[in-house]
Amino acid sequence: MADNSSFIGGESSVRQINDQVIIVQVLVGIFLCINTLLIITFFMKDTFYRTMRYILFAVTLLSDCLILILTNLLLILSYFRFSMQVLLCLIMFAVSSMCNFVTPFTLTAMTLERYVAICMPLRHGELCSTRSALQCILIIHGLSSVPCILILSVFFASVSLSFFKPYRVCSVEMFILRSWQGHLRSAISQFYFLIMCVIVVFSYIRIMKVAKAASGENKKSTHKGLRTVALHAFQLLLCLIQLWCPFIEAAVLQIDFMLFVNVRYFNYIMFSLAPRCLSPLIYGLRDDKFFLVLKYHVLCPLYRKKKQLGFLTNNK
């Protein structure tokens, strides 16, 4: 996210890499490897890209990969005080800002899909078809683009062409020229926060009622769906807290700069990186179908190759 891309500002133009930057690089590298592995698994079985929940899962993985790459790149550029053209920074800000909202919106849609599957099973095939999934993706990206479009529209109306000529250190703050723009962004984030929370709570309560009334295999399946929604809710909570981070950081910046640096670093780890590691857990490891395909197509060939190499070594 562009909001968290410059959490380590500096006074000097030449800086040494410290432990914080190294930790971020390691975490980003791990998450990107895991997500890439899951994306490859998604395309290995055609039933995955015909099922709404797996399609939405793939959208989440792609969005997470993109935002991790962009925020990590912006972090490095900001840390070493590298400047770039404002237009290039604007493009990176627009993409990262949209992706920042795509993940929580997609999680909300996945929660609704579980609600339909458990509470309205007879209509699940109709409401959660491949066509519905594509329409849902368009709606998600449309809603995710609204905050960025509003901020950039005001920005373009407020600056002259000379603003784009000099090279600058890229950060979201350069696009918010007046305090009311920050308030506008805050209002949109809070509105989205409220809507998504209401949807998740409503879905959880309805699924919980069905879980109490279910029996046998249905009860087991319903309880698994309930746990999935609970994990979605926790992941969504972390993503939604991330929407509040810029306002907390702005308040801390008025108090102490070093405190601001540490708070922004903590927010980036907890509310930007951490939610991105939960998606593989929810659908990559907990989902039986996905895990079997992952194990058979990805892990088993590696295991067989290792076993074959061991056999050849022993027979030399």
Coordinates of C-alpha atoms in Angstrom, one line a residue:
M1 CA 0.0 0.0 0.0
A2 CA 1.2 3.4 -0.8
D3 CA 0.2 4.6 2.6
N4 CA 2.7 2.4 4.2
S5 CA 5.4 2.6 1.6
S6 CA 7.5 5.3 3.2
F7 CA 7.4 4.2 6.8
I8 CA 11.2 4.6 7.1
G9 CA 11.9 8.2 6.2
G10 CA 15.4 9.5 6.6
E11 CA 17.4 12.7 6.9
S12 CA 20.4 11.7 4.9
S13 CA 20.5 10.7 1.2
V14 CA 22.8 7.7 1.8
R15 CA 21.7 5.1 4.3
Q16 CA 22.8 1.6 5.3
I17 CA 20.4 -1.3 5.3
N18 CA 19.2 -2.1 8.8
D19 CA 17.4 -5.1 10.4
Q20 CA 14.0 -3.7 9.7
V21 CA 14.5 -3.6 6.0
I22 CA 16.0 -7.1 5.9
I23 CA 13.1 -8.5 7.9
V24 CA 10.6 -7.0 5.5
Q25 CA 12.5 -8.4 2.5
V26 CA 12.5 -11.9 4.0
L27 CA 8.8 -11.8 4.8
V28 CA 7.8 -10.4 1.4
G29 CA 10.0 -13.1 -0.3
I30 CA 8.3 -15.9 1.7
F31 CA 4.8 -14.7 1.1
L32 CA 5.4 -14.1 -2.7
C33 CA 6.8 -17.7 -3.0
I34 CA 3.8 -19.2 -1.2
N35 CA 1.3 -17.2 -3.1
T36 CA 3.0 -18.0 -6.5
L37 CA 2.8 -21.7 -5.6
L38 CA -0.9 -21.4 -4.8
I39 CA -1.6 -19.5 -8.0
I40 CA 0.1 -22.2 -10.1
T41 CA -2.0 -24.8 -8.2
F42 CA -5.2 -22.9 -9.0
F43 CA -4.5 -23.2 -12.8
M44 CA -3.7 -26.9 -12.6
K45 CA -7.3 -28.1 -12.2
D46 CA -10.2 -26.7 -14.3
T47 CA -12.7 -27.2 -11.5
F48 CA -11.0 -24.4 -9.5
Y49 CA -11.5 -21.7 -12.2
R50 CA -15.2 -22.8 -12.6
T51 CA -15.9 -22.4 -8.8
M52 CA -16.6 -19.0 -7.4
R53 CA -14.8 -19.3 -4.1
Y54 CA -11.6 -20.5 -5.8
I55 CA -11.8 -17.7 -8.4
L56 CA -12.2 -15.1 -5.6
F57 CA -9.3 -16.8 -3.8
A58 CA -7.1 -16.4 -6.9
V59 CA -8.1 -12.8 -7.2
T60 CA -7.0 -12.3 -3.6
L61 CA -3.7 -14.0 -4.2
L62 CA -2.9 -11.9 -7.3
S63 CA -3.9 -8.7 -5.6
D64 CA -1.7 -9.6 -2.6
C65 CA 1.2 -10.4 -4.8
L66 CA 0.9 -7.1 -6.7
I67 CA 0.6 -5.0 -3.5
L68 CA 3.5 -6.7 -1.9
I69 CA 5.7 -6.1 -4.9
L70 CA 4.7 -2.4 -5.1
T71 CA 4.8 -1.6 -1.4
N72 CA 8.2 -3.3 -1.1
L73 CA 9.6 -1.4 -4.1
L74 CA 8.3 1.9 -2.7
L75 CA 9.7 1.0 0.7
I76 CA 13.2 0.5 -0.7
L77 CA 13.0 3.7 -2.9
S78 CA 11.8 5.7 0.1
Y79 CA 14.3 4.3 2.5
F80 CA 17.2 5.2 0.2
R81 CA 15.6 8.5 -0.7
F82 CA 15.5 7.7 -4.4
S83 CA 13.4 10.2 -6.4
M84 CA 11.3 9.5 -9.4
Q85 CA 9.0 11.2 -11.8
V86 CA 5.7 12.2 -10.2
L87 CA 3.7 10.5 -13.0
L88 CA 5.4 7.2 -12.3
C89 CA 4.7 7.6 -8.6
L90 CA 1.1 8.4 -9.4
I91 CA 0.7 5.2 -11.4
M92 CA 2.2 3.1 -8.6
F93 CA 0.0 4.9 -6.0
A94 CA -3.2 4.3 -8.1
V95 CA -2.5 0.6 -8.5
S96 CA -1.5 0.0 -4.9
S97 CA -4.4 2.1 -3.6
M98 CA -6.9 0.0 -5.6
C99 CA -5.3 -3.3 -4.5
N100 CA -5.4 -2.1 -1.0
F101 CA -9.2 -2.2 -1.1
V102 CA -9.5 -5.2 -3.4
T103 CA -8.4 -7.7 -0.7
P104 CA -11.0 -6.7 2.0
F105 CA -13.8 -6.5 -0.6
T106 CA -12.9 -9.9 -2.0
L107 CA -12.9 -11.4 1.5
T108 CA -16.3 -9.9 2.1
A109 CA -17.5 -11.5 -1.2
M110 CA -16.0 -14.9 -0.1
T111 CA -17.9 -14.6 3.2
L112 CA -21.1 -14.0 1.3
E113 CA -20.4 -17.0 -0.9
R114 CA -20.0 -19.2 2.2
Y115 CA -23.3 -17.7 3.6
V116 CA -25.1 -18.7 0.3
A117 CA -23.5 -22.2 0.3
I118 CA -24.6 -23.0 3.9
C119 CA -27.8 -21.0 4.4
M120 CA -29.2 -21.1 0.8
P121 CA -27.7 -24.4 -0.6
L122 CA -30.4 -24.8 -3.3
R123 CA -29.6 -21.5 -4.8
H124 CA -25.9 -21.7 -4.5
G125 CA -25.3 -23.0 -8.1
E126 CA -27.5 -20.1 -9.5
L127 CA -26.1 -17.3 -7.4
C128 CA -22.4 -18.4 -7.3
S129 CA -21.8 -19.3 -11.0
T130 CA -18.7 -18.4 -12.9
R131 CA -20.6 -15.5 -14.6
S132 CA -21.5 -14.2 -11.1
A133 CA -17.9 -14.5 -10.0
L134 CA -16.8 -12.4 -13.0
Q135 CA -19.5 -9.8 -12.3
C136 CA -18.4 -9.8 -8.6
I137 CA -14.8 -9.1 -9.6
L138 CA -15.8 -6.2 -11.7
I139 CA -17.9 -4.7 -8.9
I140 CA -15.0 -5.3 -6.4
H141 CA -12.5 -3.4 -8.6
G142 CA -15.0 -0.7 -9.4
L143 CA -15.6 0.0 -5.7
S144 CA -11.9 -0.3 -4.9
S145 CA -11.1 2.4 -7.5
V146 CA -13.5 5.0 -6.0
P147 CA -11.2 6.4 -3.3
C148 CA -8.2 6.6 -5.7
I149 CA -10.3 8.3 -8.4
L150 CA -11.6 10.9 -5.9
I151 CA -8.2 11.7 -4.5
L152 CA -6.5 11.9 -7.9
S153 CA -9.4 14.0 -9.4
V154 CA -8.9 16.6 -6.6
F155 CA -5.2 16.4 -7.0
F156 CA -5.3 17.0 -10.8
A157 CA -7.6 20.0 -10.3
S158 CA -5.3 21.5 -7.6
V159 CA -1.9 21.4 -9.3
S160 CA -0.3 22.8 -12.4
L161 CA 1.8 20.9 -15.0
S162 CA 5.0 22.2 -13.4
F163 CA 4.3 20.0 -10.4
F164 CA 5.0 16.9 -12.5
K165 CA 8.4 18.1 -13.8
P166 CA 10.7 17.7 -10.8
Y167 CA 11.7 14.3 -9.4
R168 CA 10.4 13.5 -5.9
V169 CA 10.5 10.8 -3.3
C170 CA 7.3 8.9 -3.8
S171 CA 4.8 8.8 -1.0
V172 CA 1.0 9.1 -0.7
E173 CA 1.3 12.4 1.1
M174 CA 2.3 14.3 -2.0
F175 CA -1.2 13.6 -3.5
I176 CA -3.1 15.0 -0.4
L177 CA -2.5 18.7 -0.6
R178 CA -5.3 19.9 1.8
S179 CA -6.5 18.6 5.1
W180 CA -10.1 18.1 3.8
Q181 CA -8.7 15.6 1.2
G182 CA -7.5 13.5 4.1
H183 CA -10.9 13.8 5.7
L184 CA -12.6 12.7 2.5
R185 CA -10.3 9.6 2.3
S186 CA -11.1 8.9 6.0
A187 CA -14.8 9.2 5.4
I188 CA -14.7 6.7 2.5
S189 CA -12.6 4.3 4.4
Q190 CA -14.9 4.4 7.4
F191 CA -17.9 3.9 5.2
Y192 CA -16.3 0.8 3.6
F193 CA -15.3 -0.4 7.0
L194 CA -18.9 -0.2 8.3
I195 CA -20.4 -1.9 5.3
M196 CA -18.0 -4.8 5.3
C197 CA -18.3 -5.3 9.0
V198 CA -22.1 -5.4 8.8
I199 CA -21.9 -8.0 6.0
V200 CA -19.4 -10.3 7.8
V201 CA -21.3 -10.1 11.2
F202 CA -24.6 -10.8 9.5
S203 CA -23.2 -13.8 7.6
Y204 CA -21.5 -15.2 10.7
I205 CA -24.7 -14.9 12.8
R206 CA -26.9 -16.6 10.1
I207 CA -24.3 -19.4 9.6
M208 CA -24.1 -19.9 13.4
K209 CA -27.9 -20.4 13.5
V210 CA -27.8 -23.0 10.7
A211 CA -24.9 -24.7 12.5
K212 CA -27.0 -25.2 15.6
A213 CA -29.9 -26.7 13.7
A214 CA -27.7 -29.0 11.5
S215 CA -26.9 -32.6 12.3
G216 CA -24.5 -35.3 11.1
E217 CA -22.4 -34.5 8.0
N218 CA -24.3 -31.3 7.5
K219 CA -23.3 -30.2 11.0
K220 CA -19.6 -31.0 10.4
S221 CA -19.7 -29.1 7.0
T222 CA -21.5 -26.1 8.6
H223 CA -19.0 -25.9 11.5
K224 CA -16.1 -25.9 9.0
G225 CA -17.9 -23.1 7.0
L226 CA -18.3 -21.2 10.3
R227 CA -14.6 -21.5 11.1
T228 CA -13.8 -20.3 7.6
V229 CA -16.0 -17.2 8.0
A230 CA -14.4 -16.6 11.4
L231 CA -10.9 -16.7 9.8
H232 CA -12.2 -14.4 7.0
A233 CA -13.5 -12.0 9.7
F234 CA -10.1 -11.9 11.5
Q235 CA -8.2 -11.4 8.2
L236 CA -10.7 -8.7 7.2
L237 CA -10.3 -7.0 10.5
L238 CA -6.6 -6.7 9.9
C239 CA -7.1 -5.4 6.4
L240 CA -9.7 -2.9 7.7
I241 CA -7.4 -1.7 10.5
Q242 CA -4.9 -1.0 7.8
L243 CA -7.3 1.6 6.3
W244 CA -7.1 3.4 9.6
C245 CA -3.3 3.4 9.9
P246 CA -2.7 6.6 7.9
F247 CA -4.8 8.6 10.3
I248 CA -3.1 7.1 13.4
E249 CA 0.3 7.7 11.8
A250 CA -0.6 11.3 10.9
A251 CA -1.5 12.0 14.6
V252 CA 1.8 10.3 15.8
L253 CA 3.8 12.4 13.4
Q254 CA 2.7 15.5 15.1
I255 CA 4.2 14.1 18.4
D256 CA 7.5 12.6 17.5
F257 CA 9.2 11.6 14.2
M258 CA 11.0 8.5 15.5
L259 CA 7.8 7.2 17.1
F260 CA 6.1 7.8 13.8
V261 CA 8.8 5.6 12.0
N262 CA 8.3 2.8 14.5
V263 CA 4.5 2.9 14.4
R264 CA 4.5 2.9 10.6
Y265 CA 6.9 -0.1 10.5
F266 CA 4.7 -2.0 13.0
N267 CA 1.5 -1.1 11.0
Y268 CA 3.2 -2.4 7.8
I269 CA 4.1 -5.7 9.4
M270 CA 0.9 -6.3 11.3
F271 CA -1.8 -4.9 9.0
S272 CA -0.3 -5.1 5.5
L273 CA 2.0 -8.2 5.5
A274 CA 0.2 -10.4 8.1
P275 CA -3.3 -10.5 6.4
R276 CA -1.5 -11.6 3.2
C277 CA -0.3 -14.8 4.9
L278 CA -3.8 -15.8 6.1
S279 CA -5.2 -16.4 2.6
P280 CA -2.9 -19.4 1.9
L281 CA -3.9 -20.8 5.3
I282 CA -7.6 -20.5 4.8
Y283 CA -7.8 -22.0 1.3
G284 CA -4.4 -23.3 0.6
L285 CA -4.1 -25.7 3.6
R286 CA -7.5 -25.9 5.2
D287 CA -9.4 -26.6 1.9
D288 CA -9.2 -30.4 1.2
K289 CA -9.5 -30.2 -2.6
F290 CA -7.0 -27.4 -3.0
F291 CA -4.5 -29.1 -0.6
L292 CA -4.7 -32.4 -2.4
V293 CA -4.0 -30.8 -5.8
L294 CA -1.2 -28.8 -4.2
K295 CA 0.3 -31.9 -2.7
Y296 CA -0.1 -34.1 -5.8
H297 CA 1.0 -31.7 -8.5
V298 CA 3.6 -29.6 -6.7
L299 CA 4.9 -31.3 -3.6
C300 CA 4.8 -35.0 -4.8
P301 CA 7.1 -34.4 -7.9
L302 CA 9.6 -32.7 -5.7
Y303 CA 9.4 -35.6 -3.3
R304 CA 9.7 -38.2 -6.1
K305 CA 12.7 -36.4 -7.6
K306 CA 14.4 -36.3 -4.2
K307 CA 13.7 -40.0 -3.6
Q308 CA 15.0 -40.9 -7.1
L309 CA 18.2 -38.9 -6.5
G310 CA 18.7 -40.7 -3.2
F311 CA 18.2 -44.1 -4.9
L312 CA 20.7 -43.3 -7.6
T313 CA 23.3 -42.1 -5.0
N314 CA 22.9 -45.3 -3.0
N315 CA 23.4 -47.5 -6.1
K316 CA 26.7 -45.8 -7.2

